[in-house]
JSON list of C-alpha atoms in Angstrom, two decimals:
[
{"chain": "A", "resi": 30, "resn": "MET", "atom": "CA", "xyz": [-71.52, -62.05, -21.91]},
{"chain": "A", "resi": 31, "resn": "LEU", "atom": "CA", "xyz": [-71.32, -61.13, -18.58]},
{"chain": "A", "resi": 32, "resn": "GLU", "atom": "CA", "xyz": [-67.62, -63.00, -18.55]},
{"chain": "A", "resi": 33, "resn": "LEU", "atom": "CA", "xyz": [-66.65, -60.55, -21.37]},
{"chain": "A", "resi": 34, "resn": "SER", "atom": "CA", "xyz": [-67.90, -57.81, -19.25]},
{"chain": "A", "resi": 35, "resn": "LEU", "atom": "CA", "xyz": [-66.41, -58.60, -16.24]},
{"chain": "A", "resi": 36, "resn": "ILE", "atom": "CA", "xyz": [-62.85, -59.08, -18.08]},
{"chain": "A", "resi": 37, "resn": "ARG", "atom": "CA", "xyz": [-63.60, -55.71, -19.45]},
{"chain": "A", "resi": 38, "resn": "LEU", "atom": "CA", "xyz": [-64.36, -54.22, -16.03]},
{"chain": "A", "resi": 39, "resn": "ARG", "atom": "CA", "xyz": [-61.30, -55.84, -14.42]},
{"chain": "A", "resi": 40, "resn": "ARG", "atom": "CA", "xyz": [-59.13, -54.65, -17.47]},
{"chain": "A", "resi": 41, "resn": "ALA", "atom": "CA", "xyz": [-60.83, -50.90, -16.84]},
{"chain": "A", "resi": 42, "resn": "THR", "atom": "CA", "xyz": [-60.18, -51.06, -13.19]},
{"chain": "A", "resi": 43, "resn": "TRP", "atom": "CA", "xyz": [-56.62, -51.98, -13.65]},
{"chain": "A", "resi": 44, "resn": "VAL", "atom": "CA", "xyz": [-56.06, -49.37, -16.20]},
{"chain": "A", "resi": 45, "resn": "LEU", "atom": "CA", "xyz": [-58.11, -46.91, -13.83]},
{"chain": "A", "resi": 46, "resn": "SER", "atom": "CA", "xyz": [-55.78, -48.27, -10.95]},
{"chain": "A", "resi": 47, "resn": "VAL", "atom": "CA", "xyz": [-52.80, -47.86, -13.13]},
{"chain": "A", "resi": 48, "resn": "PHE", "atom": "CA", "xyz": [-53.78, -44.68, -14.17]},
{"chain": "A", "resi": 49, "resn": "SER", "atom": "CA", "xyz": [-54.50, -43.19, -10.60]},
{"chain": "A", "resi": 50, "resn": "SER", "atom": "CA", "xyz": [-51.34, -44.42, -9.23]},
{"chain": "A", "resi": 51, "resn": "ILE", "atom": "CA", "xyz": [-49.58, -42.83, -12.06]},
{"chain": "A", "resi": 52, "resn": "LEU", "atom": "CA", "xyz": [-51.76, -39.78, -11.29]},
{"chain": "A", "resi": 53, "resn": "LEU", "atom": "CA", "xyz": [-50.87, -39.97, -7.63]},
{"chain": "A", "resi": 54, "resn": "LEU", "atom": "CA", "xyz": [-47.30, -40.40, -8.22]},
{"chain": "A", "resi": 55, "resn": "LEU", "atom": "CA", "xyz": [-47.67, -37.00, -10.82]},
{"chain": "A", "resi": 56, "resn": "THR", "atom": "CA", "xyz": [-49.11, -35.13, -7.88]},
{"chain": "A", "resi": 57, "resn": "ALA", "atom": "CA", "xyz": [-46.49, -36.23, -5.08]},
{"chain": "A", "resi": 58, "resn": "VAL", "atom": "CA", "xyz": [-43.68, -35.24, -7.62]},
{"chain": "A", "resi": 59, "resn": "SER", "atom": "CA", "xyz": [-45.39, -31.94, -8.05]},
{"chain": "A", "resi": 60, "resn": "MET", "atom": "CA", "xyz": [-46.05, -30.98, -4.70]},
{"chain": "A", "resi": 61, "resn": "ILE", "atom": "CA", "xyz": [-42.20, -32.13, -3.99]},
{"chain": "A", "resi": 62, "resn": "VAL", "atom": "CA", "xyz": [-41.42, -29.97, -6.75]},
{"chain": "A", "resi": 63, "resn": "ALA", "atom": "CA", "xyz": [-43.64, -27.09, -5.23]},
{"chain": "A", "resi": 64, "resn": "PHE", "atom": "CA", "xyz": [-41.82, -27.26, -1.91]},
{"chain": "A", "resi": 65, "resn": "GLN", "atom": "CA", "xyz": [-38.59, -27.30, -3.60]},
{"chain": "A", "resi": 66, "resn": "MET", "atom": "CA", "xyz": [-39.44, -24.06, -5.64]},
{"chain": "A", "resi": 67, "resn": "TRP", "atom": "CA", "xyz": [-41.15, -22.53, -2.59]},
{"chain": "A", "resi": 68, "resn": "GLY", "atom": "CA", "xyz": [-37.80, -22.72, -1.00]},
{"chain": "A", "resi": 69, "resn": "MET", "atom": "CA", "xyz": [-35.85, -22.01, -3.78]},
{"chain": "A", "resi": 70, "resn": "VAL", "atom": "CA", "xyz": [-37.79, -18.71, -4.33]},
{"chain": "A", "resi": 71, "resn": "SER", "atom": "CA", "xyz": [-37.15, -17.62, -0.26]},
{"chain": "A", "resi": 72, "resn": "GLU", "atom": "CA", "xyz": [-33.63, -18.19, -0.82]},
{"chain": "A", "resi": 73, "resn": "THR", "atom": "CA", "xyz": [-33.80, -15.95, -3.96]},
{"chain": "A", "resi": 74, "resn": "ARG", "atom": "CA", "xyz": [-35.67, -13.05, -1.87]},
{"chain": "A", "resi": 75, "resn": "GLU", "atom": "CA", "xyz": [-32.99, -13.88, 0.93]},
{"chain": "A", "resi": 76, "resn": "LEU", "atom": "CA", "xyz": [-30.25, -13.27, -2.14]},
{"chain": "A", "resi": 77, "resn": "ALA", "atom": "CA", "xyz": [-31.84, -10.34, -3.45]},
{"chain": "A", "resi": 78, "resn": "GLU", "atom": "CA", "xyz": [-32.25, -8.43, -0.24]},
{"chain": "A", "resi": 79, "resn": "LYS", "atom": "CA", "xyz": [-28.53, -9.22, 0.41]},
{"chain": "A", "resi": 80, "resn": "LEU", "atom": "CA", "xyz": [-27.57, -8.36, -3.12]},
{"chain": "A", "resi": 81, "resn": "GLY", "atom": "CA", "xyz": [-29.81, -4.85, -2.60]},
{"chain": "A", "resi": 82, "resn": "ASN", "atom": "CA", "xyz": [-27.61, -4.20, 0.60]},
{"chain": "A", "resi": 83, "resn": "LEU", "atom": "CA", "xyz": [-24.48, -4.84, -1.15]},
{"chain": "A", "resi": 84, "resn": "GLY", "atom": "CA", "xyz": [-24.98, -1.61, -2.86]},
{"chain": "A", "resi": 85, "resn": "GLY", "atom": "CA", "xyz": [-24.77, -0.05, 0.39]},
{"chain": "A", "resi": 86, "resn": "PHE", "atom": "CA", "xyz": [-21.85, -1.74, 1.38]},
{"chain": "A", "resi": 87, "resn": "GLU", "atom": "CA", "xyz": [-19.98, -1.01, -2.03]},
{"chain": "A", "resi": 88, "resn": "LYS", "atom": "CA", "xyz": [-20.86, 2.69, -1.21]},
{"chain": "A", "resi": 89, "resn": "ARG", "atom": "CA", "xyz": [-19.34, 2.48, 2.67]},
{"chain": "A", "resi": 90, "resn": "VAL", "atom": "CA", "xyz": [-16.42, 0.82, 0.90]},
{"chain": "A", "resi": 91, "resn": "VAL", "atom": "CA", "xyz": [-15.81, 3.49, -1.65]},
{"chain": "A", "resi": 92, "resn": "ASP", "atom": "CA", "xyz": [-16.36, 6.30, 0.92]},
{"chain": "A", "resi": 93, "resn": "ARG", "atom": "CA", "xyz": [-13.60, 4.74, 3.14]},
{"chain": "A", "resi": 94, "resn": "LEU", "atom": "CA", "xyz": [-11.23, 4.09, 0.34]},
{"chain": "A", "resi": 95, "resn": "ASP", "atom": "CA", "xyz": [-11.87, 7.96, -0.70]},
{"chain": "A", "resi": 96, "resn": "SER", "atom": "CA", "xyz": [-11.40, 9.24, 2.72]},
{"chain": "A", "resi": 97, "resn": "PHE", "atom": "CA", "xyz": [-7.98, 6.90, 3.00]},
{"chain": "A", "resi": 98, "resn": "ASN", "atom": "CA", "xyz": [-6.99, 8.27, -0.43]},
{"chain": "A", "resi": 99, "resn": "VAL", "atom": "CA", "xyz": [-7.59, 11.89, 0.62]},
{"chain": "A", "resi": 100, "resn": "GLY", "atom": "CA", "xyz": [-5.48, 11.01, 3.89]},
{"chain": "A", "resi": 101, "resn": "VAL", "atom": "CA", "xyz": [-2.79, 9.33, 1.73]},
{"chain": "A", "resi": 102, "resn": "GLN", "atom": "CA", "xyz": [-2.56, 12.16, -0.86]},
{"chain": "A", "resi": 103, "resn": "SER", "atom": "CA", "xyz": [-2.50, 15.12, 2.13]},
{"chain": "A", "resi": 104, "resn": "LEU", "atom": "CA", "xyz": [0.73, 13.38, 4.15]},
{"chain": "A", "resi": 105, "resn": "ILE", "atom": "CA", "xyz": [2.00, 12.88, 0.27]},
{"chain": "A", "resi": 106, "resn": "ASP", "atom": "CA", "xyz": [1.86, 16.45, -0.36]},
{"chain": "A", "resi": 107, "resn": "ARG", "atom": "CA", "xyz": [3.17, 17.32, 3.19]},
{"chain": "A", "resi": 108, "resn": "THR", "atom": "CA", "xyz": [5.95, 15.15, 2.78]},
{"chain": "A", "resi": 109, "resn": "ASN", "atom": "CA", "xyz": [6.89, 16.90, -0.86]},
{"chain": "A", "resi": 110, "resn": "GLY", "atom": "CA", "xyz": [6.35, 20.30, 0.94]},
{"chain": "A", "resi": 111, "resn": "ARG", "atom": "CA", "xyz": [8.78, 19.64, 3.57]},
{"chain": "A", "resi": 112, "resn": "LEU", "atom": "CA", "xyz": [11.13, 17.80, 0.92]},
{"chain": "A", "resi": 113, "resn": "GLU", "atom": "CA", "xyz": [11.02, 21.32, -0.95]},
{"chain": "A", "resi": 114, "resn": "GLU", "atom": "CA", "xyz": [11.43, 22.99, 2.21]},
{"chain": "A", "resi": 115, "resn": "ILE", "atom": "CA", "xyz": [14.77, 20.65, 2.89]},
{"chain": "A", "resi": 116, "resn": "ARG", "atom": "CA", "xyz": [15.94, 21.23, -0.99]},
{"chain": "A", "resi": 117, "resn": "ALA", "atom": "CA", "xyz": [15.82, 24.65, -0.65]},
{"chain": "A", "resi": 118, "resn": "GLU", "atom": "CA", "xyz": [17.53, 24.74, 2.50]},
{"chain": "A", "resi": 119, "resn": "ALA", "atom": "CA", "xyz": [20.20, 22.49, 1.28]},
{"chain": "A", "resi": 120, "resn": "GLU", "atom": "CA", "xyz": [20.44, 24.93, -1.74]},
{"chain": "A", "resi": 121, "resn": "ARG", "atom": "CA", "xyz": [20.54, 27.85, 0.59]},
{"chain": "A", "resi": 122, "resn": "ALA", "atom": "CA", "xyz": [23.18, 26.21, 2.60]},
{"chain": "A", "resi": 123, "resn": "ALA", "atom": "CA", "xyz": [25.54, 25.22, -0.44]},
{"chain": "A", "resi": 124, "resn": "LYS", "atom": "CA", "xyz": [25.27, 28.87, -1.69]},
{"chain": "A", "resi": 125, "resn": "LEU", "atom": "CA", "xyz": [26.03, 30.35, 1.53]},
{"chain": "A", "resi": 126, "resn": "SER", "atom": "CA", "xyz": [28.99, 27.59, 1.83]},
{"chain": "A", "resi": 127, "resn": "GLN", "atom": "CA", "xyz": [30.19, 29.26, -1.89]},
{"chain": "A", "resi": 128, "resn": "GLU", "atom": "CA", "xyz": [29.90, 32.75, -0.60]},
{"chain": "A", "resi": 129, "resn": "SER", "atom": "CA", "xyz": [31.76, 31.51, 2.57]},
{"chain": "A", "resi": 130, "resn": "ALA", "atom": "CA", "xyz": [34.75, 29.74, 0.62]},
{"chain": "A", "resi": 131, "resn": "GLN", "atom": "CA", "xyz": [34.76, 32.89, -1.55]},
{"chain": "A", "resi": 132, "resn": "ARG", "atom": "CA", "xyz": [34.95, 35.32, 1.33]},
{"chain": "A", "resi": 133, "resn": "ILE", "atom": "CA", "xyz": [37.48, 32.70, 3.04]},
{"chain": "A", "resi": 134, "resn": "GLY", "atom": "CA", "xyz": [39.61, 32.86, -0.41]},
{"chain": "A", "resi": 135, "resn": "ILE", "atom": "CA", "xyz": [39.43, 36.85, -0.53]},
{"chain": "A", "resi": 136, "resn": "ALA", "atom": "CA", "xyz": [40.73, 37.09, 3.13]},
{"chain": "A", "resi": 137, "resn": "THR", "atom": "CA", "xyz": [43.11, 34.62, 2.63]},
{"chain": "A", "resi": 138, "resn": "ASP", "atom": "CA", "xyz": [44.82, 36.28, -0.54]},
{"chain": "A", "resi": 139, "resn": "GLN", "atom": "CA", "xyz": [44.12, 40.16, 1.30]},
{"chain": "A", "resi": 140, "resn": "LEU", "atom": "CA", "xyz": [46.05, 38.03, 4.80]},
{"chain": "A", "resi": 141, "resn": "GLU", "atom": "CA", "xyz": [48.68, 36.82, 2.26]},
{"chain": "A", "resi": 142, "resn": "MET", "atom": "CA", "xyz": [49.11, 39.98, 0.68]},
{"chain": "A", "resi": 143, "resn": "ARG", "atom": "CA", "xyz": [49.73, 41.94, 3.78]},
{"chain": "A", "resi": 144, "resn": "MET", "atom": "CA", "xyz": [52.07, 39.24, 5.08]},
{"chain": "A", "resi": 145, "resn": "ASN", "atom": "CA", "xyz": [53.93, 39.75, 1.97]},
{"chain": "A", "resi": 146, "resn": "SER", "atom": "CA", "xyz": [53.97, 43.30, 2.26]},
{"chain": "A", "resi": 147, "resn": "PHE", "atom": "CA", "xyz": [55.18, 42.77, 6.03]},
{"chain": "A", "resi": 148, "resn": "ALA", "atom": "CA", "xyz": [58.09, 40.35, 4.57]},
{"chain": "A", "resi": 149, "resn": "LEU", "atom": "CA", "xyz": [58.97, 43.31, 2.25]},
{"chain": "A", "resi": 150, "resn": "GLN", "atom": "CA", "xyz": [59.84, 45.75, 4.45]},
{"chain": "A", "resi": 151, "resn": "SER", "atom": "CA", "xyz": [63.17, 46.81, 4.93]},
{"chain": "A", "resi": 152, "resn": "ASP", "atom": "CA", "xyz": [65.34, 45.92, 7.90]},
{"chain": "A", "resi": 153, "resn": "ASP", "atom": "CA", "xyz": [64.99, 49.24, 9.28]},
{"chain": "A", "resi": 154, "resn": "GLY", "atom": "CA", "xyz": [60.80, 49.02, 9.29]},
{"chain": "A", "resi": 155, "resn": "GLU", "atom": "CA", "xyz": [60.96, 51.31, 6.55]},
{"chain": "A", "resi": 156, "resn": "ALA", "atom": "CA", "xyz": [58.29, 49.70, 3.72]},
{"chain": "A", "resi": 157, "resn": "ILE", "atom": "CA", "xyz": [59.43, 49.06, 0.30]},
{"chain": "A", "resi": 158, "resn": "ASP", "atom": "CA", "xyz": [57.88, 51.66, -1.88]},
{"chain": "A", "resi": 159, "resn": "PHE", "atom": "CA", "xyz": [55.64, 50.06, -4.63]},
{"chain": "A", "resi": 160, "resn": "GLY", "atom": "CA", "xyz": [54.36, 53.12, -6.09]},
{"chain": "A", "resi": 161, "resn": "PRO", "atom": "CA", "xyz": [50.44, 53.96, -6.35]},
{"chain": "A", "resi": 162, "resn": "ALA", "atom": "CA", "xyz": [48.13, 51.10, -5.77]},
{"chain": "A", "resi": 163, "resn": "GLU", "atom": "CA", "xyz": [46.64, 51.29, -8.95]},
{"chain": "A", "resi": 164, "resn": "GLN", "atom": "CA", "xyz": [50.12, 49.52, -10.89]},
{"chain": "A", "resi": 165, "resn": "PRO", "atom": "CA", "xyz": [50.22, 46.14, -10.68]},
{"chain": "A", "resi": 166, "resn": "VAL", "atom": "CA", "xyz": [53.19, 44.47, -8.75]},
{"chain": "A", "resi": 167, "resn": "THR", "atom": "CA", "xyz": [56.15, 43.69, -10.85]},
{"chain": "A", "resi": 168, "resn": "ARG", "atom": "CA", "xyz": [58.36, 41.34, -8.91]},
{"chain": "A", "resi": 169, "resn": "SER", "atom": "CA", "xyz": [61.32, 41.31, -11.78]},
{"chain": "A", "resi": 170, "resn": "ALA", "atom": "CA", "xyz": [63.36, 43.62, -10.43]},
{"chain": "A", "resi": 171, "resn": "PRO", "atom": "CA", "xyz": [63.30, 43.73, -6.42]},
{"chain": "A", "resi": 172, "resn": "GLY", "atom": "CA", "xyz": [67.01, 45.91, -6.51]},
{"chain": "A", "resi": 173, "resn": "ARG", "atom": "CA", "xyz": [66.06, 47.72, -3.12]},
{"chain": "A", "resi": 174, "resn": "ASN", "atom": "CA", "xyz": [66.52, 45.40, -0.34]},
{"chain": "A", "resi": 175, "resn": "ALA", "atom": "CA", "xyz": [68.83, 42.22, -0.14]},
{"chain": "A", "resi": 176, "resn": "THR", "atom": "CA", "xyz": [66.62, 40.62, 1.99]},
{"chain": "A", "resi": 177, "resn": "ALA", "atom": "CA", "xyz": [63.32, 41.06, -0.30]},
{"chain": "A", "resi": 178, "resn": "ALA", "atom": "CA", "xyz": [65.37, 39.92, -3.09]},
{"chain": "A", "resi": 179, "resn": "ALA", "atom": "CA", "xyz": [66.70, 36.90, -1.27]},
{"chain": "A", "resi": 180, "resn": "LEU", "atom": "CA", "xyz": [62.60, 36.65, -0.36]},
{"chain": "A", "resi": 181, "resn": "LEU", "atom": "CA", "xyz": [61.41, 36.78, -3.67]},
{"chain": "A", "resi": 182, "resn": "ALA", "atom": "CA", "xyz": [64.35, 34.87, -5.81]},
{"chain": "A", "resi": 183, "resn": "GLY", "atom": "CA", "xyz": [62.80, 31.41, -5.54]},
{"chain": "A", "resi": 184, "resn": "GLN", "atom": "CA", "xyz": [58.98, 32.96, -6.61]},
{"chain": "A", "resi": 185, "resn": "PRO", "atom": "CA", "xyz": [57.79, 33.35, -10.13]},
{"chain": "A", "resi": 186, "resn": "ASP", "atom": "CA", "xyz": [57.73, 36.67, -11.59]},
{"chain": "A", "resi": 187, "resn": "ALA", "atom": "CA", "xyz": [54.33, 38.12, -11.35]},
{"chain": "A", "resi": 188, "resn": "THR", "atom": "CA", "xyz": [53.66, 40.48, -14.54]},
{"chain": "A", "resi": 189, "resn": "GLN", "atom": "CA", "xyz": [50.11, 41.31, -14.25]},
{"chain": "A", "resi": 190, "resn": "GLY", "atom": "CA", "xyz": [48.03, 40.90, -11.10]},
{"chain": "A", "resi": 191, "resn": "ASN", "atom": "CA", "xyz": [46.26, 42.47, -8.37]},
{"chain": "A", "resi": 192, "resn": "PRO", "atom": "CA", "xyz": [47.55, 45.99, -6.90]},
{"chain": "A", "resi": 193, "resn": "ALA", "atom": "CA", "xyz": [49.96, 45.52, -4.26]},
{"chain": "A", "resi": 194, "resn": "PRO", "atom": "CA", "xyz": [48.32, 46.30, -0.85]},
{"chain": "A", "resi": 195, "resn": "GLN", "atom": "CA", "xyz": [49.64, 49.34, 0.98]},
{"chain": "A", "resi": 196, "resn": "ALA", "atom": "CA", "xyz": [52.38, 48.54, 3.75]},
{"chain": "A", "resi": 197, "resn": "SER", "atom": "CA", "xyz": [50.84, 47.93, 7.13]},
{"chain": "A", "resi": 198, "resn": "GLN", "atom": "CA", "xyz": [52.02, 51.32, 9.37]},
{"chain": "A", "resi": 199, "resn": "SER", "atom": "CA", "xyz": [50.57, 49.71, 12.52]},
{"chain": "A", "resi": 200, "resn": "PHE", "atom": "CA", "xyz": [53.45, 46.75, 12.50]},
{"chain": "A", "resi": 201, "resn": "ARG", "atom": "CA", "xyz": [56.93, 47.36, 12.56]},
{"chain": "A", "resi": 202, "resn": "ARG", "atom": "CA", "xyz": [59.50, 44.60, 11.47]},
{"chain": "A", "resi": 203, "resn": "THR", "atom": "CA", "xyz": [62.65, 43.81, 13.28]},
{"chain": "A", "resi": 204, "resn": "THR", "atom": "CA", "xyz": [65.15, 41.30, 12.72]},
{"chain": "A", "resi": 205, "resn": "ASN", "atom": "CA", "xyz": [67.36, 40.16, 15.67]},
{"chain": "A", "resi": 206, "resn": "ALA", "atom": "CA", "xyz": [71.06, 39.31, 15.70]},
{"chain": "A", "resi": 207, "resn": "ASP", "atom": "CA", "xyz": [70.26, 35.65, 15.48]},
{"chain": "A", "resi": 208, "resn": "GLY", "atom": "CA", "xyz": [68.16, 36.29, 12.19]},
{"chain": "A", "resi": 209, "resn": "SER", "atom": "CA", "xyz": [64.82, 35.79, 13.44]},
{"chain": "A", "resi": 210, "resn": "VAL", "atom": "CA", "xyz": [62.27, 38.29, 12.68]},
{"chain": "A", "resi": 211, "resn": "THR", "atom": "CA", "xyz": [59.85, 39.93, 14.67]},
{"chain": "A", "resi": 212, "resn": "TYR", "atom": "CA", "xyz": [56.81, 42.32, 14.28]},
{"chain": "A", "resi": 213, "resn": "GLU", "atom": "CA", "xyz": [56.32, 45.06, 16.88]},
{"chain": "A", "resi": 214, "resn": "LYS", "atom": "CA", "xyz": [53.38, 47.07, 17.03]},
{"chain": "A", "resi": 215, "resn": "VAL", "atom": "CA", "xyz": [53.82, 50.84, 16.45]},
{"chain": "A", "resi": 216, "resn": "ARG", "atom": "CA", "xyz": [52.16, 52.82, 19.19]}
]
């Protein structure tokens, strides 16, 4: 019986040693896991702190973007304003150009009419009488002056148009012996 007791005791010791070894191993694993978790918790705290600061960083980035956008928008507004000014100046210049062209056209027409009136004066310096200025000029019957008839021969007839200008009394037309025509100012 003693032997049986010793065998049981050995078995129990052996079972207890295996069991204590397992417990020791589990304790070691638990300690390793606890240290790992402690490190992970501290890393998680650091990460949470950084994420908390991320909101401030995001706010700073948004503020800078807003100020940049305001600056760009004001630059665009100034550019648009300047483009509107340039467009208005270009329109004014085009309008002024058209008005100038019209004025030049009118002045050219008036000058041409004056030159025509000089050309239609008789050889002795007397102007050809066109009648009142309100009547239209007709070139169909020039019969008063041979020179005027020769000048008007190649031109189309004017049946209705602007009134003829009054012949200028400040210049006198003189035909020289060689056929050249000169104009002299009357004093």
